[in-house]
Amino acid sequence: SDDRVYVLGEDIVDPYGGAFKVTKGLSSRFPERVLATPISEAAIVGMASGMALRGLRPIAEIMFGDFIALAADQLINHAAKFRWMYNEQVRVPLVVRTPSGGRRGYGPTHSQSLEKHLLGVPGMWVVAPHLLGDPGALLRQATLDCDDPVLFVESKLCYGRALVDSVEGMNGEVLGGGDTFATTYLRHGGARAGSDGLIFCYGGMTPLGIDAVLRLRDVEGLNLDLAVLSQLSPLPREHIETVLASSQPGVCVYVEEAAVEAGWSAEMTACVEELRAAASRPAIRHLRIGSKATPVPSSRELEARSLPQADDIVDAVVDCF
């Protein structure tokens, strides 16, 4: 819809249409603006950064999120810094799309969730679509409305799943506005409204969060609210404060597919504690749920044991009561 938008990456043109078929049909409709590239993630992101500097709005695809490390120099030391290095004379409206996570049996070098290594980079956004939101609207916002580089992390688990408009027995609210990317907040309604706790998650962990919330309610009699963040970095502190003020949780659970050490859940825990202390709210018990601190196995059975499951969330919460 915008002549400034180009898409570039490995094997994205028809008839292949990308490893996960996200770009299938696009090169046939826009042959001059969908570009196949050599197998070089640094070159893909470097070229896209140059295009952005010249006024275009490129979308670069990295075939697997595991390979984002090969483009880290271009993102961290170049695209994210040019705005300041050139005294606000240039901007880099670049989107880097990449599929992340496991549960497909792809093994240790094609199943990781490496986005945690790029959180907190000044000048760069990290965004993760999910099935409770509108992935297309998020991608449009990242491409056309954000003038800084955006790492757009897509869960392989969600590619084949339908979007969810609502969750039975819960009231939904979308927090947004300004330059921030949306947060979806679900609260319990009905005869026993009110919160026994709060689950934060993102991306591919959203189905697990929904499953855990429903099982905790229907089996254990516990009402936990669910907040699904799209914006992982910088953290949307105003959204988080709104959710905390509404839920008033005694227990906060943070679910990510990567190992929790020095990850998104650690930063979320710190943020929630800072907001809680500033508002003089009662103490919160924090639970971090993530993968085992090992490479992701190729064996499907071992992979399932390695990665977080809804059972892990339910068991951790039940142990608090």
Short mmCIF file of N, CA, C and O in Angstrom, two decimals, residues 34-132:
data_model
loop_
_atom_site.label_atom_id
_atom_site.label_comp_id
_atom_site.label_asym_id
_atom_site.label_seq_id
_atom_site.Cartn_x
_atom_site.Cartn_y
_atom_site.Cartn_z
N VAL A 34 9.89 -6.84 -3.95
CA VAL A 34 10.19 -8.03 -3.14
C VAL A 34 11.48 -8.62 -3.68
O VAL A 34 11.53 -9.11 -4.81
N LEU A 35 12.55 -8.54 -2.88
CA LEU A 35 13.90 -8.80 -3.37
C LEU A 35 14.51 -10.02 -2.69
O LEU A 35 14.59 -10.09 -1.46
N ALA A 36 14.94 -10.99 -3.50
CA ALA A 36 15.68 -12.13 -2.97
C ALA A 36 17.13 -11.73 -2.74
O ALA A 36 17.72 -11.00 -3.54
N THR A 37 17.72 -12.21 -1.66
CA THR A 37 19.07 -11.80 -1.28
C THR A 37 19.99 -13.01 -1.17
O THR A 37 19.53 -14.15 -1.05
N PRO A 38 21.29 -12.78 -1.18
CA PRO A 38 22.24 -13.86 -0.83
C PRO A 38 22.06 -14.30 0.62
O PRO A 38 21.37 -13.65 1.41
N ILE A 39 22.69 -15.43 0.96
CA ILE A 39 22.59 -15.95 2.32
C ILE A 39 23.60 -15.23 3.20
O ILE A 39 24.70 -15.71 3.47
N SER A 40 23.21 -14.03 3.62
CA SER A 40 24.07 -13.22 4.49
C SER A 40 23.18 -12.28 5.29
O SER A 40 22.71 -11.27 4.76
N GLU A 41 22.93 -12.63 6.56
CA GLU A 41 22.05 -11.81 7.39
C GLU A 41 22.63 -10.42 7.60
O GLU A 41 21.88 -9.44 7.63
N ALA A 42 23.95 -10.33 7.74
CA ALA A 42 24.57 -9.01 7.90
C ALA A 42 24.33 -8.15 6.66
O ALA A 42 24.05 -6.95 6.76
N ALA A 43 24.43 -8.76 5.49
CA ALA A 43 24.21 -8.02 4.25
C ALA A 43 22.75 -7.60 4.12
O ALA A 43 22.44 -6.48 3.69
N ILE A 44 21.83 -8.50 4.48
CA ILE A 44 20.40 -8.18 4.37
C ILE A 44 20.05 -6.96 5.23
O ILE A 44 19.44 -6.00 4.76
N VAL A 45 20.46 -7.00 6.51
CA VAL A 45 20.12 -5.90 7.42
C VAL A 45 20.93 -4.66 7.08
O VAL A 45 20.43 -3.53 7.18
N GLY A 46 22.18 -4.83 6.65
CA GLY A 46 22.99 -3.67 6.26
C GLY A 46 22.40 -2.96 5.07
O GLY A 46 22.30 -1.72 5.04
N MET A 47 22.00 -3.71 4.05
CA MET A 47 21.38 -3.11 2.86
C MET A 47 20.06 -2.44 3.21
O MET A 47 19.77 -1.33 2.76
N ALA A 48 19.26 -3.11 4.05
CA ALA A 48 17.98 -2.53 4.45
C ALA A 48 18.18 -1.24 5.24
O ALA A 48 17.41 -0.29 5.10
N SER A 49 19.22 -1.20 6.07
CA SER A 49 19.51 0.04 6.81
C SER A 49 19.83 1.18 5.85
O SER A 49 19.38 2.31 6.04
N GLY A 50 20.62 0.88 4.82
CA GLY A 50 20.93 1.89 3.83
C GLY A 50 19.70 2.37 3.09
O GLY A 50 19.54 3.57 2.81
N MET A 51 18.81 1.46 2.77
CA MET A 51 17.55 1.84 2.12
C MET A 51 16.73 2.76 3.02
O MET A 51 16.13 3.74 2.56
N ALA A 52 16.68 2.42 4.32
CA ALA A 52 15.93 3.25 5.26
C ALA A 52 16.53 4.66 5.36
O ALA A 52 15.80 5.65 5.44
N LEU A 53 17.85 4.74 5.36
CA LEU A 53 18.51 6.05 5.42
C LEU A 53 18.17 6.92 4.21
O LEU A 53 18.19 8.15 4.29
N ARG A 54 17.85 6.27 3.09
CA ARG A 54 17.52 7.01 1.87
C ARG A 54 16.03 7.27 1.71
O ARG A 54 15.57 7.67 0.64
N GLY A 55 15.25 7.04 2.77
CA GLY A 55 13.85 7.41 2.74
C GLY A 55 12.87 6.29 2.47
O GLY A 55 11.65 6.52 2.44
N LEU A 56 13.35 5.06 2.26
CA LEU A 56 12.46 3.93 2.07
C LEU A 56 12.10 3.33 3.43
O LEU A 56 12.64 3.72 4.46
N ARG A 57 11.15 2.40 3.41
CA ARG A 57 10.73 1.73 4.65
C ARG A 57 10.81 0.22 4.43
O ARG A 57 9.79 -0.45 4.21
N PRO A 58 12.01 -0.32 4.49
CA PRO A 58 12.22 -1.73 4.18
C PRO A 58 11.80 -2.67 5.31
O PRO A 58 11.86 -2.32 6.49
N ILE A 59 11.37 -3.86 4.89
CA ILE A 59 11.10 -4.97 5.81
C ILE A 59 12.07 -6.08 5.44
O ILE A 59 12.00 -6.64 4.35
N ALA A 60 13.01 -6.37 6.34
CA ALA A 60 14.00 -7.42 6.10
C ALA A 60 13.59 -8.67 6.85
O ALA A 60 13.26 -8.61 8.04
N GLU A 61 13.60 -9.80 6.15
CA GLU A 61 13.27 -11.07 6.80
C GLU A 61 14.54 -11.87 7.09
O GLU A 61 15.36 -12.09 6.20
N ILE A 62 14.68 -12.29 8.35
CA ILE A 62 15.71 -13.25 8.74
C ILE A 62 15.01 -14.60 8.85
O ILE A 62 14.06 -14.75 9.62
N MET A 63 15.45 -15.60 8.09
CA MET A 63 14.69 -16.84 7.93
C MET A 63 14.38 -17.53 9.24
O MET A 63 13.28 -18.02 9.45
N PHE A 64 15.34 -17.58 10.16
CA PHE A 64 15.14 -18.12 11.50
C PHE A 64 15.72 -17.14 12.51
O PHE A 64 16.80 -16.58 12.28
N GLY A 65 15.01 -16.98 13.63
CA GLY A 65 15.46 -16.05 14.66
C GLY A 65 16.84 -16.36 15.19
O GLY A 65 17.54 -15.46 15.68
N ASP A 66 17.25 -17.61 15.10
CA ASP A 66 18.58 -18.01 15.56
C ASP A 66 19.69 -17.25 14.83
O ASP A 66 20.78 -17.06 15.37
N PHE A 67 19.39 -16.82 13.59
CA PHE A 67 20.42 -16.17 12.78
C PHE A 67 20.50 -14.66 13.02
O PHE A 67 21.29 -13.97 12.38
N ILE A 68 19.67 -14.14 13.94
CA ILE A 68 19.69 -12.70 14.19
C ILE A 68 21.03 -12.28 14.76
O ILE A 68 21.46 -11.12 14.61
N ALA A 69 21.75 -13.22 15.40
CA ALA A 69 23.07 -12.89 15.94
C ALA A 69 24.03 -12.46 14.82
O ALA A 69 24.93 -11.65 15.06
N LEU A 70 23.82 -12.97 13.62
CA LEU A 70 24.70 -12.61 12.50
C LEU A 70 24.46 -11.17 12.03
O LEU A 70 25.30 -10.60 11.34
N ALA A 71 23.32 -10.61 12.39
CA ALA A 71 23.00 -9.23 12.02
C ALA A 71 23.06 -8.29 13.22
O ALA A 71 22.72 -7.11 13.09
N ALA A 72 23.51 -8.79 14.37
CA ALA A 72 23.49 -7.98 15.59
C ALA A 72 24.36 -6.73 15.45
O ALA A 72 24.00 -5.65 15.94
N ASP A 73 25.50 -6.84 14.78
CA ASP A 73 26.37 -5.68 14.63
C ASP A 73 25.67 -4.59 13.83
O ASP A 73 25.72 -3.40 14.19
N GLN A 74 25.00 -4.98 12.75
CA GLN A 74 24.30 -3.99 11.93
C GLN A 74 23.17 -3.32 12.71
O GLN A 74 22.92 -2.12 12.55
N LEU A 75 22.50 -4.09 13.56
CA LEU A 75 21.39 -3.53 14.32
C LEU A 75 21.86 -2.69 15.50
O LEU A 75 21.44 -1.54 15.67
N ILE A 76 22.76 -3.25 16.31
CA ILE A 76 23.13 -2.59 17.56
C ILE A 76 24.10 -1.44 17.33
O ILE A 76 23.95 -0.35 17.91
N ASN A 77 25.11 -1.66 16.50
CA ASN A 77 26.17 -0.66 16.34
C ASN A 77 25.95 0.31 15.19
O ASN A 77 26.71 1.27 15.04
N HIS A 78 24.91 0.08 14.39
CA HIS A 78 24.68 0.95 13.24
C HIS A 78 23.24 1.48 13.23
O HIS A 78 23.01 2.63 13.59
N ALA A 79 22.27 0.65 12.84
CA ALA A 79 20.90 1.13 12.65
C ALA A 79 20.35 1.83 13.89
O ALA A 79 19.73 2.90 13.80
N ALA A 80 20.57 1.26 15.07
CA ALA A 80 20.02 1.84 16.30
C ALA A 80 20.73 3.12 16.72
O ALA A 80 20.19 3.88 17.53
N LYS A 81 21.92 3.37 16.19
CA LYS A 81 22.72 4.51 16.66
C LYS A 81 22.77 5.68 15.68
O LYS A 81 23.15 6.80 16.06
N PHE A 82 22.43 5.45 14.41
CA PHE A 82 22.60 6.50 13.40
C PHE A 82 21.84 7.77 13.75
O PHE A 82 22.31 8.87 13.48
N ARG A 83 20.67 7.65 14.36
CA ARG A 83 19.88 8.83 14.71
C ARG A 83 20.67 9.80 15.57
O ARG A 83 20.63 11.01 15.37
N TRP A 84 21.43 9.26 16.54
CA TRP A 84 22.22 10.11 17.44
C TRP A 84 23.58 10.46 16.84
O TRP A 84 24.07 11.57 17.01
N MET A 85 24.18 9.52 16.15
CA MET A 85 25.51 9.76 15.57
C MET A 85 25.47 10.91 14.56
O MET A 85 26.46 11.64 14.39
N TYR A 86 24.32 11.07 13.89
CA TYR A 86 24.19 12.12 12.88
C TYR A 86 23.27 13.25 13.34
O TYR A 86 22.69 13.96 12.52
N ASN A 87 23.15 13.39 14.67
CA ASN A 87 22.52 14.56 15.27
C ASN A 87 21.10 14.78 14.76
O ASN A 87 20.69 15.90 14.40
N GLU A 88 20.32 13.69 14.74
CA GLU A 88 18.91 13.72 14.35
C GLU A 88 18.68 14.15 12.89
O GLU A 88 17.55 14.48 12.52
N GLN A 89 19.71 14.13 12.08
CA GLN A 89 19.52 14.47 10.67
C GLN A 89 18.99 13.29 9.87
O GLN A 89 18.50 13.48 8.74
N VAL A 90 19.09 12.08 10.41
CA VAL A 90 18.60 10.89 9.72
C VAL A 90 17.82 10.03 10.69
O VAL A 90 18.00 10.11 11.92
N ARG A 91 16.94 9.19 10.16
CA ARG A 91 16.25 8.16 10.93
C ARG A 91 16.36 6.85 10.15
O ARG A 91 16.63 6.87 8.94
N VAL A 92 16.14 5.75 10.85
CA VAL A 92 16.28 4.43 10.22
C VAL A 92 14.98 3.65 10.45
O VAL A 92 14.89 2.79 11.34
N PRO A 93 13.95 3.91 9.64
CA PRO A 93 12.68 3.20 9.78
C PRO A 93 12.75 1.81 9.15
O PRO A 93 12.23 1.56 8.06
N LEU A 94 13.38 0.91 9.86
CA LEU A 94 13.66 -0.44 9.38
C LEU A 94 12.91 -1.46 10.23
O LEU A 94 12.90 -1.36 11.45
N VAL A 95 12.28 -2.45 9.60
CA VAL A 95 11.67 -3.56 10.31
C VAL A 95 12.42 -4.85 9.95
O VAL A 95 12.63 -5.13 8.77
N VAL A 96 12.83 -5.59 10.96
CA VAL A 96 13.45 -6.90 10.76
C VAL A 96 12.50 -7.94 11.31
O VAL A 96 12.29 -8.03 12.52
N ARG A 97 11.89 -8.72 10.42
CA ARG A 97 10.98 -9.80 10.81
C ARG A 97 11.77 -11.09 10.97
O ARG A 97 12.63 -11.39 10.16
N THR A 98 11.39 -11.88 11.98
CA THR A 98 12.05 -13.18 12.12
C THR A 98 11.20 -14.12 12.95
O THR A 98 10.60 -13.71 13.95
N PRO A 99 11.09 -15.41 12.55
CA PRO A 99 10.37 -16.39 13.35
C PRO A 99 11.24 -16.88 14.51
O PRO A 99 12.44 -17.10 14.36
N SER A 100 10.61 -17.07 15.65
CA SER A 100 11.35 -17.39 16.86
C SER A 100 10.71 -18.57 17.58
O SER A 100 9.52 -18.86 17.41
N GLY A 101 11.50 -19.28 18.37
CA GLY A 101 10.99 -20.30 19.26
C GLY A 101 11.03 -21.70 18.70
O GLY A 101 11.44 -21.94 17.56
N GLY A 102 10.63 -22.65 19.55
CA GLY A 102 10.70 -24.06 19.21
C GLY A 102 9.35 -24.69 18.99
O GLY A 102 8.46 -24.10 18.41
N ARG A 103 9.22 -25.95 19.45
CA ARG A 103 7.99 -26.73 19.35
C ARG A 103 7.72 -27.24 17.94
O ARG A 103 6.61 -27.63 17.62
N ARG A 104 8.76 -27.21 17.10
CA ARG A 104 8.62 -27.77 15.76
C ARG A 104 9.65 -28.87 15.50
O ARG A 104 9.76 -29.36 14.39
N GLY A 105 10.46 -29.21 16.51
CA GLY A 105 11.44 -30.26 16.35
C GLY A 105 12.62 -29.90 15.47
O GLY A 105 13.26 -30.78 14.88
N TYR A 106 12.96 -28.61 15.40
CA TYR A 106 14.02 -28.16 14.50
C TYR A 106 15.41 -28.21 15.12
O TYR A 106 16.39 -27.92 14.44
N GLY A 107 15.51 -28.50 16.41
CA GLY A 107 16.82 -28.67 17.01
C GLY A 107 17.43 -27.40 17.55
O GLY A 107 16.85 -26.32 17.51
N PRO A 108 18.66 -27.53 18.08
CA PRO A 108 19.25 -26.46 18.89
C PRO A 108 19.59 -25.18 18.16
O PRO A 108 19.67 -24.13 18.80
N THR A 109 19.80 -25.20 16.84
CA THR A 109 20.19 -23.98 16.14
C THR A 109 19.08 -23.38 15.31
O THR A 109 19.29 -22.40 14.59
N HIS A 110 17.86 -23.95 15.41
CA HIS A 110 16.72 -23.41 14.67
C HIS A 110 15.47 -23.31 15.55
O HIS A 110 14.36 -23.23 15.04
N SER A 111 15.65 -23.28 16.87
CA SER A 111 14.50 -23.31 17.78
C SER A 111 14.62 -22.33 18.94
O SER A 111 13.81 -22.37 19.86
N GLN A 112 15.60 -21.45 18.89
CA GLN A 112 15.87 -20.59 20.04
C GLN A 112 14.98 -19.35 20.06
O GLN A 112 14.37 -18.98 19.06
N SER A 113 14.94 -18.72 21.22
CA SER A 113 14.28 -17.43 21.40
C SER A 113 15.36 -16.43 21.81
O SER A 113 15.60 -16.19 22.99
N LEU A 114 16.02 -15.86 20.81
CA LEU A 114 17.18 -15.01 21.07
C LEU A 114 16.82 -13.53 21.26
O LEU A 114 17.71 -12.71 21.47
N GLU A 115 15.53 -13.20 21.18
CA GLU A 115 15.16 -11.79 21.28
C GLU A 115 15.61 -11.17 22.60
O GLU A 115 15.87 -9.96 22.67
N LYS A 116 15.78 -11.99 23.64
CA LYS A 116 16.19 -11.43 24.93
C LYS A 116 17.56 -10.77 24.85
O LYS A 116 17.86 -9.86 25.62
N HIS A 117 18.39 -11.21 23.92
CA HIS A 117 19.73 -10.63 23.79
C HIS A 117 19.71 -9.25 23.13
O HIS A 117 20.74 -8.56 23.12
N LEU A 118 18.58 -8.85 22.57
CA LEU A 118 18.48 -7.55 21.91
C LEU A 118 17.53 -6.61 22.64
O LEU A 118 17.21 -5.53 22.14
N LEU A 119 17.08 -7.00 23.82
CA LEU A 119 16.26 -6.09 24.63
C LEU A 119 17.15 -5.03 25.25
O LEU A 119 18.29 -5.28 25.61
N GLY A 120 16.60 -3.84 25.40
CA GLY A 120 17.32 -2.78 26.08
C GLY A 120 18.34 -2.05 25.23
O GLY A 120 19.12 -1.25 25.76
N VAL A 121 18.35 -2.27 23.91
CA VAL A 121 19.27 -1.53 23.03
C VAL A 121 18.68 -0.14 22.79
O VAL A 121 17.59 -0.03 22.22
N PRO A 122 19.35 0.93 23.20
CA PRO A 122 18.80 2.27 22.97
C PRO A 122 18.59 2.53 21.47
O PRO A 122 19.43 2.20 20.65
N GLY A 123 17.43 3.06 21.15
CA GLY A 123 17.14 3.39 19.77
C GLY A 123 16.49 2.28 18.98
O GLY A 123 16.20 2.46 17.79
N MET A 124 16.26 1.12 19.59
CA MET A 124 15.66 0.00 18.87
C MET A 124 14.45 -0.53 19.64
O MET A 124 14.46 -0.58 20.86
N TRP A 125 13.41 -0.91 18.90
CA TRP A 125 12.21 -1.48 19.47
C TRP A 125 12.21 -2.99 19.22
O TRP A 125 12.71 -3.45 18.20
N VAL A 126 11.64 -3.74 20.16
CA VAL A 126 11.42 -5.16 19.96
C VAL A 126 9.93 -5.41 20.17
O VAL A 126 9.38 -5.08 21.23
N VAL A 127 9.28 -5.98 19.15
CA VAL A 127 7.83 -6.15 19.14
C VAL A 127 7.51 -7.61 18.82
O VAL A 127 8.16 -8.22 17.97
N ALA A 128 6.49 -8.16 19.48
CA ALA A 128 6.11 -9.56 19.25
C ALA A 128 4.59 -9.64 19.06
O ALA A 128 3.84 -9.39 20.01
N PRO A 129 4.12 -10.00 17.87
CA PRO A 129 2.68 -10.22 17.67
C PRO A 129 2.23 -11.49 18.37
O PRO A 129 3.03 -12.35 18.71
N HIS A 130 0.91 -11.60 18.56
CA HIS A 130 0.36 -12.78 19.25
C HIS A 130 -1.07 -12.99 18.78
O HIS A 130 -1.68 -12.13 18.13
N LEU A 131 -1.66 -14.14 19.13
CA LEU A 131 -2.95 -14.50 18.55
C LEU A 131 -4.14 -13.80 19.21
O LEU A 131 -5.27 -13.91 18.71
N LEU A 132 -3.93 -13.06 20.31
CA LEU A 132 -5.00 -12.26 20.90
C LEU A 132 -5.07 -10.86 20.30
O LEU A 132 -6.00 -10.11 20.57
#
